[in-house]
XYZ file of C-alpha atoms in Angstrom:
593
model
C -33.685 8.333 40.749
C -31.436 8.924 43.715
C -27.894 7.547 43.602
C -26.324 6.071 46.772
C -23.912 8.460 48.443
C -20.936 6.136 48.018
C -21.613 5.766 44.257
C -21.753 9.540 43.867
C -18.452 9.931 45.767
C -16.752 7.333 43.569
C -18.135 8.991 40.475
C -16.849 12.417 41.561
C -13.407 10.974 42.264
C -13.150 9.376 38.812
C -14.331 12.462 37.002
C -11.926 14.814 38.733
C -8.863 12.583 38.720
C -9.125 10.769 35.375
C -8.470 12.403 32.043
C -12.059 12.077 30.862
C -13.922 14.713 28.864
C -17.350 15.101 27.296
C -18.190 13.384 24.044
C -20.320 15.601 21.770
C -20.045 12.950 19.023
C -21.748 10.386 21.258
C -18.986 7.785 21.237
C -19.174 7.226 24.982
C -18.075 3.592 25.285
C -16.264 4.520 28.502
C -19.703 4.930 30.094
C -20.966 1.482 29.093
C -20.961 0.159 32.649
C -21.826 3.158 34.808
C -23.827 5.149 32.226
C -22.429 8.226 34.015
C -20.983 11.090 31.916
C -17.899 12.697 33.484
C -18.972 16.311 33.103
C -17.626 17.556 36.402
C -20.949 17.896 38.214
C -23.465 15.762 40.067
C -26.439 14.189 38.247
C -29.930 15.606 38.724
C -32.334 13.642 40.904
C -35.799 14.139 39.375
C -36.009 13.025 35.729
C -37.770 15.231 33.192
C -37.677 12.649 30.420
C -39.561 9.399 29.955
C -39.016 6.078 28.194
C -41.947 4.320 26.575
C -42.241 1.065 24.640
C -44.914 -0.413 22.376
C -45.265 -3.725 24.200
C -44.943 -5.497 27.515
C -43.976 -8.990 26.299
C -41.329 -10.314 23.950
C -39.926 -13.523 22.531
C -36.370 -14.058 21.231
C -36.078 -12.341 17.867
C -38.909 -9.863 18.513
C -38.290 -6.154 18.111
C -39.664 -3.575 20.532
C -39.964 0.120 19.784
C -38.281 2.243 22.451
C -39.097 5.951 22.629
C -37.204 8.542 24.703
C -38.878 11.945 24.954
C -38.994 15.108 27.036
C -37.738 18.719 27.075
C -34.863 19.633 24.740
C -31.731 17.606 25.383
C -28.292 17.381 23.758
C -27.061 13.891 24.544
C -28.412 10.503 25.544
C -27.330 6.927 26.191
C -29.804 4.013 26.091
C -29.337 0.402 27.178
C -31.457 -2.619 28.053
C -30.444 -4.651 31.121
C -31.614 -7.592 33.172
C -34.357 -6.137 35.382
C -33.247 -8.339 38.289
C -29.577 -7.285 37.987
C -29.336 -3.721 36.722
C -25.561 -3.687 37.201
C -25.155 -6.548 34.720
C -23.978 -5.995 31.104
C -26.296 -4.697 28.388
C -28.774 -7.155 26.904
C -29.783 -7.526 23.252
C -29.065 -5.194 20.356
C -30.624 -2.084 18.871
C -31.590 -0.969 15.381
C -31.738 2.734 14.522
C -34.761 4.634 13.295
C -32.826 7.837 12.526
C -29.130 7.500 11.629
C -28.647 11.256 11.568
C -29.411 11.737 15.264
C -28.475 8.382 16.792
C -25.717 5.803 16.477
C -25.041 2.271 17.662
C -22.314 1.406 20.170
C -20.857 -1.901 21.266
C -20.674 -2.404 25.017
C -18.710 -5.418 26.191
C -19.045 -8.353 23.836
C -22.526 -7.518 22.565
C -22.571 -5.672 19.263
C -24.950 -2.687 18.928
C -26.002 -3.071 22.570
C -26.310 0.676 23.234
C -27.488 3.818 21.456
C -26.165 7.350 21.802
C -26.329 10.735 20.072
C -24.303 11.726 17.013
C -23.995 15.424 17.920
C -25.025 17.862 20.636
C -27.772 19.347 18.490
C -30.937 19.769 20.548
C -33.633 17.125 20.238
C -36.984 16.392 21.900
C -37.332 12.673 21.249
C -35.474 9.617 19.998
C -36.892 6.366 18.661
C -34.963 3.095 18.377
C -35.803 -0.593 18.127
C -34.570 -3.230 20.552
C -34.034 -6.797 19.263
C -34.481 -9.509 21.875
C -31.564 -12.011 21.901
C -31.840 -15.785 22.183
C -30.428 -15.796 25.727
C -32.501 -12.876 27.013
C -33.348 -12.833 30.730
C -36.966 -13.281 31.778
C -37.421 -9.573 32.456
C -35.603 -6.689 30.781
C -35.619 -3.017 31.783
C -34.650 -0.061 29.617
C -32.397 2.632 31.106
C -31.358 6.014 29.743
C -28.893 8.727 30.628
C -29.950 12.142 29.295
C -27.792 15.284 29.031
C -29.778 18.530 28.895
C -26.690 20.715 29.051
C -23.082 19.888 29.840
C -23.549 20.146 33.622
C -27.242 19.213 33.736
C -27.921 15.518 33.222
C -29.799 12.520 34.608
C -28.293 9.045 35.012
C -30.057 5.679 34.515
C -33.565 7.033 34.113
C -35.684 3.907 34.666
C -37.858 2.775 31.784
C -40.503 0.092 31.486
C -39.879 -3.586 32.147
C -40.764 -6.058 29.407
C -41.105 -9.779 30.067
C -41.097 -13.037 28.212
C -44.454 -14.914 28.064
C -45.574 -16.855 31.136
C -43.540 -14.559 33.382
C -45.409 -12.458 35.900
C -44.400 -8.861 35.223
C -44.104 -6.409 38.082
C -46.069 -3.225 38.115
C -44.501 -0.864 35.573
C -42.466 1.885 37.243
C -43.239 5.557 37.091
C -42.894 7.098 33.591
C -43.365 3.721 31.849
C -46.253 3.425 29.421
C -47.194 0.565 27.191
C -49.557 -0.426 24.423
C -50.129 -3.672 22.504
C -46.928 -4.690 20.739
C -47.030 -5.052 16.975
C -45.102 -8.080 15.808
C -45.116 -10.351 12.807
C -46.629 -13.802 12.934
C -44.487 -16.234 14.929
C -43.811 -18.318 11.814
C -42.089 -15.356 10.170
C -39.249 -15.383 12.693
C -36.144 -17.548 12.560
C -35.327 -18.626 16.084
C -31.555 -19.096 15.760
C -28.614 -18.699 13.342
C -28.393 -21.051 10.380
C -26.210 -24.147 10.581
C -23.555 -25.335 8.160
C -24.203 -28.979 9.042
C -25.235 -30.773 5.882
C -23.192 -28.505 3.618
C -21.704 -30.637 0.860
C -23.801 -33.611 2.047
C -27.486 -32.746 1.789
C -27.348 -29.121 0.662
C -25.337 -26.851 -1.635
C -23.558 -24.097 0.339
C -21.569 -20.971 -0.401
C -19.592 -19.497 2.480
C -17.334 -16.480 2.746
C -14.813 -16.656 4.346
C -14.412 -20.284 3.325
C -15.782 -22.748 5.888
C -16.994 -19.954 8.190
C -19.721 -20.554 10.761
C -23.083 -18.986 9.760
C -23.538 -18.054 13.402
C -20.495 -15.785 13.203
C -21.042 -12.052 12.785
C -18.573 -11.976 9.859
C -19.857 -14.937 7.821
C -21.780 -14.638 4.557
C -23.798 -17.809 4.041
C -26.055 -19.058 1.235
C -27.485 -22.585 1.023
C -29.804 -24.502 -1.300
C -31.507 -27.747 -0.321
C -33.730 -29.607 -2.773
C -36.973 -30.909 -1.299
C -39.013 -32.679 -3.974
C -39.934 -30.210 -6.719
C -38.825 -27.182 -4.708
C -35.649 -25.734 -3.234
C -35.340 -24.339 0.287
C -32.937 -21.378 0.404
C -31.167 -19.818 3.404
C -29.147 -16.586 3.294
C -27.420 -14.683 6.094
C -24.629 -12.183 6.606
C -23.506 -9.071 8.499
C -25.828 -6.357 7.197
C -28.462 -3.981 8.526
C -29.526 -2.889 5.045
C -29.989 -5.745 2.613
C -28.604 -9.047 1.387
C -29.143 -10.281 -2.159
C -28.088 -13.114 -4.412
C -28.592 -13.725 -8.116
C -28.250 -16.468 -10.701
C -26.370 -15.339 -13.804
C -25.370 -16.845 -17.138
C -21.974 -15.150 -16.859
C -19.816 -13.208 -14.394
C -21.443 -9.898 -15.279
C -24.497 -8.240 -13.792
C -27.362 -8.027 -16.244
C -30.209 -10.303 -17.283
C -30.027 -12.081 -13.915
C -32.554 -13.736 -11.603
C -32.195 -11.963 -8.230
C -33.549 -12.425 -4.704
C -33.435 -9.669 -2.070
C -33.887 -9.572 1.697
C -34.304 -5.896 2.607
C -34.635 -4.251 6.007
C -37.837 -2.188 5.673
C -38.678 -0.350 8.900
C -36.915 -3.050 10.934
C -38.729 -5.930 9.293
C -37.224 -7.981 6.506
C -39.021 -7.856 3.178
C -38.135 -10.754 0.867
C -38.743 -10.315 -2.838
C -37.635 -11.398 -6.287
C -36.197 -9.058 -8.884
C -34.700 -8.911 -12.347
C -31.324 -7.290 -13.007
C -31.166 -5.400 -16.281
C -27.519 -4.620 -17.047
C -25.693 -2.684 -14.299
C -28.757 -0.842 -13.001
C -31.138 -0.817 -10.063
C -32.969 -4.164 -9.716
C -36.520 -4.266 -11.054
C -38.699 -5.706 -8.281
C -41.396 -8.127 -9.371
C -45.034 -7.308 -8.779
C -45.788 -10.955 -7.996
C -43.733 -13.004 -5.584
C -43.085 -16.664 -6.341
C -41.647 -17.411 -2.896
C -43.187 -19.455 -0.099
C -42.438 -20.203 3.569
C -40.680 -16.874 4.043
C -38.902 -16.381 7.396
C -36.441 -13.822 8.668
C -34.402 -12.625 11.610
C -32.427 -9.458 12.361
C -30.247 -9.647 15.456
C -26.752 -8.587 16.538
C -26.089 -6.941 13.182
C -26.734 -10.167 11.240
C -29.562 -10.369 8.707
C -31.122 -13.783 8.013
C -33.862 -14.842 5.634
C -35.113 -18.125 4.239
C -37.750 -19.103 1.689
C -38.812 -21.790 -0.730
C -39.328 -21.677 -4.496
C -40.116 -24.237 -7.152
C -37.360 -25.665 -9.337
C -39.453 -24.710 -12.378
C -41.677 -21.638 -12.411
C -43.181 -21.422 -15.917
C -45.666 -18.762 -14.792
C -42.807 -16.375 -13.935
C -40.803 -15.607 -17.057
C -37.950 -13.835 -15.230
C -37.285 -16.772 -12.888
C -34.583 -19.212 -13.986
C -34.970 -22.987 -13.777
C -32.849 -24.274 -10.906
C -31.782 -27.529 -12.591
C -29.235 -25.630 -14.731
C -25.758 -24.346 -13.909
C -25.293 -20.627 -13.166
C -22.754 -18.255 -11.726
C -24.021 -17.149 -8.309
C -23.634 -13.597 -6.968
C -23.950 -12.631 -3.297
C -24.062 -8.925 -2.389
C -24.790 -6.714 0.607
C -25.361 -3.000 1.085
C -27.321 -0.251 2.802
C -31.035 0.485 2.583
C -33.087 3.536 3.505
C -35.812 3.450 6.146
C -38.404 3.058 3.394
C -36.628 0.039 1.931
C -34.858 1.776 -0.963
C -31.623 -0.094 -1.558
C -28.331 1.531 -2.477
C -25.536 0.184 -4.637
C -23.362 -2.343 -2.853
C -20.246 -0.602 -1.564
C -17.938 -3.452 -2.541
C -17.655 -6.082 -5.255
C -20.226 -8.893 -4.895
C -19.037 -12.362 -4.021
C -19.038 -14.432 -7.234
C -18.542 -18.178 -7.587
C -15.472 -19.239 -9.535
C -17.596 -21.111 -12.050
C -21.197 -22.051 -12.927
C -22.902 -24.464 -10.514
C -26.130 -26.443 -10.454
C -27.617 -25.945 -6.976
C -29.932 -28.962 -7.395
C -27.107 -31.217 -8.520
C -24.386 -32.782 -6.413
C -24.261 -30.999 -3.004
C -21.093 -28.970 -2.571
C -19.566 -26.642 0.011
C -17.746 -23.890 -1.865
C -16.473 -20.367 -1.442
C -16.252 -17.518 -3.861
C -14.266 -14.440 -4.649
C -14.965 -10.733 -4.594
C -12.121 -10.219 -7.061
C -12.321 -11.846 -10.515
C -9.431 -14.097 -11.484
C -8.345 -11.837 -14.340
C -8.164 -8.854 -11.977
C -6.214 -10.910 -9.460
C -3.799 -11.919 -12.224
C -3.525 -8.281 -13.302
C -2.605 -7.165 -9.782
C -0.198 -10.050 -9.209
C 1.723 -9.509 -12.437
C 1.969 -5.759 -11.931
C 3.105 -6.209 -8.345
C 5.729 -8.762 -9.364
C 6.984 -6.522 -12.188
C 7.191 -3.219 -10.331
C 7.989 -4.415 -6.845
C 10.452 -7.169 -7.725
C 12.042 -7.150 -11.188
C 12.237 -3.376 -11.705
C 13.531 -2.638 -8.216
C 16.266 -5.273 -8.361
C 17.192 -4.242 -11.907
C 17.633 -0.610 -10.875
C 19.782 -1.546 -7.855
C 22.019 -3.734 -10.053
C 22.498 -1.023 -12.704
C 23.069 1.693 -10.138
C 25.535 0.020 -7.772
C 26.949 -3.163 -9.308
C 28.807 -1.928 -12.388
C 32.197 -1.934 -10.629
C 31.405 -5.174 -8.787
C 30.433 -7.232 -11.833
C 32.313 -5.253 -14.480
C 34.889 -8.003 -15.072
C 32.354 -10.832 -15.149
C 30.797 -11.626 -18.522
C 27.682 -13.435 -19.685
C 27.149 -14.066 -23.411
C 29.829 -11.559 -24.296
C 28.492 -8.695 -22.144
C 29.202 -7.522 -18.606
C 27.267 -9.524 -16.030
C 25.608 -6.484 -14.453
C 24.325 -5.346 -17.860
C 22.906 -8.739 -18.771
C 21.141 -9.075 -15.380
C 19.785 -5.542 -15.681
C 18.554 -6.110 -19.244
C 16.962 -9.469 -18.396
C 15.057 -8.004 -15.422
C 13.873 -4.981 -17.397
C 12.701 -7.050 -20.371
C 10.862 -9.298 -17.911
C 9.183 -6.168 -16.542
C 8.111 -5.122 -20.037
C 6.688 -8.595 -20.722
C 4.810 -8.856 -17.403
C 3.460 -5.304 -17.663
C 2.243 -5.863 -21.230
C 0.393 -9.059 -20.316
C -1.060 -7.505 -17.176
C -2.124 -4.370 -19.050
C -4.388 -6.366 -21.383
C -6.198 -8.377 -18.677
C -8.567 -5.642 -17.337
C -9.668 -4.825 -20.882
C -10.394 -8.500 -21.480
C -12.373 -8.678 -18.230
C -14.283 -5.433 -18.737
C -14.673 -5.784 -22.475
C -13.470 -2.213 -22.861
C -12.640 0.889 -20.854
C -13.844 1.165 -17.244
C -15.588 4.406 -16.313
C -15.679 3.541 -12.613
C -11.999 3.046 -11.803
C -11.052 6.698 -11.295
C -7.503 7.724 -12.220
C -6.154 4.175 -12.032
C -6.595 3.244 -15.740
C -5.269 6.617 -16.940
C -2.097 6.322 -14.884
C -1.834 2.662 -15.943
C -1.805 3.718 -19.598
C 0.924 6.258 -18.849
C 3.010 3.561 -17.133
C 2.510 1.218 -20.104
C 3.598 3.922 -22.556
C 6.773 4.671 -20.574
C 7.457 0.927 -20.216
C 7.441 0.512 -24.003
C 9.361 3.729 -24.626
C 12.206 2.854 -22.253
C 13.583 -0.241 -24.087
C 13.027 1.442 -27.471
C 15.167 4.352 -26.301
C 17.775 1.907 -24.965
C 18.064 0.401 -28.441
C 19.484 3.722 -29.663
C 21.987 4.074 -26.823
C 25.156 5.923 -27.996
C 28.551 4.369 -27.429
C 30.212 4.863 -24.061
C 32.395 7.801 -25.080
C 29.992 9.444 -27.536
C 29.162 13.125 -26.913
C 25.447 12.351 -26.517
C 25.914 9.530 -24.025
C 25.465 11.829 -21.020
C 22.216 13.166 -22.482
C 21.012 9.607 -23.088
C 21.846 8.639 -19.521
C 19.720 11.466 -18.150
C 16.754 10.623 -20.399
C 17.053 6.925 -19.583
C 17.166 7.601 -15.847
C 14.345 10.178 -15.808
C 12.005 8.005 -17.923
C 12.601 4.966 -15.735
C 12.199 6.914 -12.503
C 8.985 8.546 -13.703
C 7.582 5.155 -14.697
C 8.415 3.671 -11.301
C 6.827 6.566 -9.377
C 3.674 6.423 -11.488
C 3.533 2.635 -11.109
C 3.622 2.856 -7.300
C 0.922 5.563 -7.288
C -1.202 3.480 -9.667
C -0.886 0.431 -7.426
C -1.886 2.502 -4.383
C -5.056 3.546 -6.222
C -5.752 0.082 -7.597
C -5.621 -1.772 -4.290
C -8.821 -0.121 -3.018
C -10.872 -0.417 -6.204
C -14.036 -2.537 -5.767
C -12.815 -5.166 -8.250
C -9.854 -5.999 -5.983
C -10.338 -4.228 -2.630
C -7.438 -5.691 -0.674
C -7.719 -5.741 3.134
C -7.604 -2.192 4.407
C -5.528 -0.589 5.898
C -2.895 -3.344 5.659
C -2.585 -2.951 1.890
C -1.598 0.695 2.334
C 0.807 -0.143 5.146
C 2.436 -2.831 2.988
C 2.979 -0.436 0.080
C 4.366 2.242 2.391
C 6.631 -0.413 3.891
C 7.921 -1.414 0.465
C 8.647 2.189 -0.537
C 10.519 2.702 2.752
C 12.366 -0.601 2.215
C 13.514 0.374 -1.282
C 14.453 3.949 -0.379
C 16.316 2.730 2.713
C 18.332 0.217 0.673
C 19.085 2.849 -1.967
C 20.258 5.343 0.672
C 22.410 2.701 2.398
C 24.192 1.821 -0.847
C 24.622 5.509 -1.721
C 26.267 6.162 1.668
C 28.480 3.136 1.185
C 29.571 4.357 -2.260
C 30.260 7.828 -0.902
C 32.447 6.434 1.869
C 34.470 4.466 -0.678
C 34.943 7.515 -2.878
C 36.290 9.458 0.107
C 39.026 6.870 0.430
C 40.350 7.612 -3.052
C 43.266 9.985 -3.221
C 42.327 12.899 -5.446
C 44.935 13.374 -8.137
C 43.750 16.304 -10.210
C 46.276 15.944 -13.049
C 45.768 12.255 -13.810
C 42.131 11.378 -14.682
C 42.962 7.808 -15.603
C 44.487 7.112 -12.215
C 41.479 8.683 -10.512
C 39.120 6.383 -12.393
C 41.327 3.399 -11.684
C 41.481 4.264 -7.996
C 37.702 4.733 -7.916
C 37.136 1.384 -9.576
C 39.481 -0.264 -7.097
C 37.708 1.337 -4.171
C 34.323 0.248 -5.440
C 35.582 -3.304 -5.813
C 36.566 -3.288 -2.146
C 32.877 -3.075 -1.302
C 31.967 -6.155 -3.346
C 31.082 -8.365 -0.360
C 29.056 -5.655 1.391
C 27.004 -4.893 -1.716
C 26.321 -8.542 -2.422
C 25.088 -9.052 1.148
C 22.840 -5.985 0.875
C 21.502 -7.200 -2.479
C 20.747 -10.656 -1.079
C 18.876 -9.137 1.878
C 17.032 -6.757 -0.450
C 15.904 -9.588 -2.734
C 14.710 -11.606 0.276
C 12.762 -8.590 1.529
C 11.109 -8.152 -1.863
C 10.125 -11.814 -1.846
C 8.512 -11.313 1.570
C 6.460 -8.381 0.237
C 5.474 -10.447 -2.800
C 4.358 -13.408 -0.662
C 2.365 -11.101 1.634
C 0.634 -9.624 -1.396
C -0.195 -13.076 -2.788
C -1.679 -14.108 0.561
C -3.766 -10.927 0.731
C -5.023 -11.217 -2.837
C -5.990 -14.820 -2.213
C -8.270 -13.687 0.632
C -10.527 -11.510 -1.565
């Protein structure tokens, strides 16, 4: 295809004057509009490669196989556009046939609207599937840019034009071939996204995030609507592998009644299964489901079906007039339909529900309440009480040395109260995962091991403090070093353990903000510590050094420290407020999972 002279001139100007380079990894979003690679040379005029499809007509929701083939090539870029306006944005979305050699790109506002290479390894052909959108134009043409070598490439190679029914298609252009399109029966397709209307009124719904729109690309949706002696079920969510839900007697996987919608060669296969402990689901040989429909478009998988409330002929199927915990999971699937373990914790309802009872509109949580409580208590203990207690003991002895509470210096009583609170919170929090898991977790990595070390040091620290020598005893200096080193080690291990725990599947706080928040807290604490250390050093420099009179030196030092009372109290107040901000941010984040 010959490019207009002006377009070529503009292209040459951009390539030579903009800081654009080749993309061997295929992430060429910059070329979404022009489809022109900036490789510093002009495109070839006579294409060597062809685009073929397996059909000439389509309806919204249909998938069409698109095949690019020809002599060896390194890179490619495929889009579908309105055949009447080839300069318009990409139309529809693609599904991959080979994830090793091709990848999906988002051009403009349409997700997965283009396909490109993953590396510059040589290839002879590429196969992908195009999914027709609801608002597709009457005629759609496929275009491809192919890179044979860095400086040898073709731009917008024209492919075949496919049309919606009752539209007169033009004569297919050169290089376009077609054959009868293989599609499922029309009844098997869902024409549009599910609707949340009726949730809590006529049907039982589960949505995550809470109250999200099923038409959104980030919404997980599951609904149950009783119709006589059967229940009509709808499930959708962002996935190109599989979606699954299960009824369970408890909040643990095992002995559950499961239902899977799996992407098998770009068609959704709906089946029932039985979950035996924490293992791969056992698919049933017989399917008790009726009126099965599905849709796969814009990265969202949808399926719907009907099943009877009672199915006595199927022993593994639960009766739906009883209350159950409900699980909702998503994950990846191979091209042959083999499903892989979900990469994150399934969504689980907060209690057992009867889906044929009173209609409700509820959410769920991917983090069990006991695990949330575990994280909250640990965060409160090691981000708030410990940190403030250490600051008080380190810098407020001279400030609060003449103030007493219950017969002891104020600083000491505040320090002891905060540290005992830490011991109490840590002890309670330490038990919760064992209660939830019913034992030791083999899937939590180093987190439980470090947690046990932190718990041991937390118990050892107050026990050691109970044997503290008197102030002027010979062993007091040794005690001080042991007390400081044990506490510091515990705090470092606690922060590392929290870093590891935030990304575990049972909690999985929003990433990367959880990491940024923890880094921010560490910087906040270290910054406050350094500020107070500098302040103390400046006060010490004001003291006149009298080498022969130790008592006067100590008295002068104490007096100098007292001069900084107001400054330290202001810093402490700001520090406490900052810690409260971190705590509130953590509580908000943990409430979102």
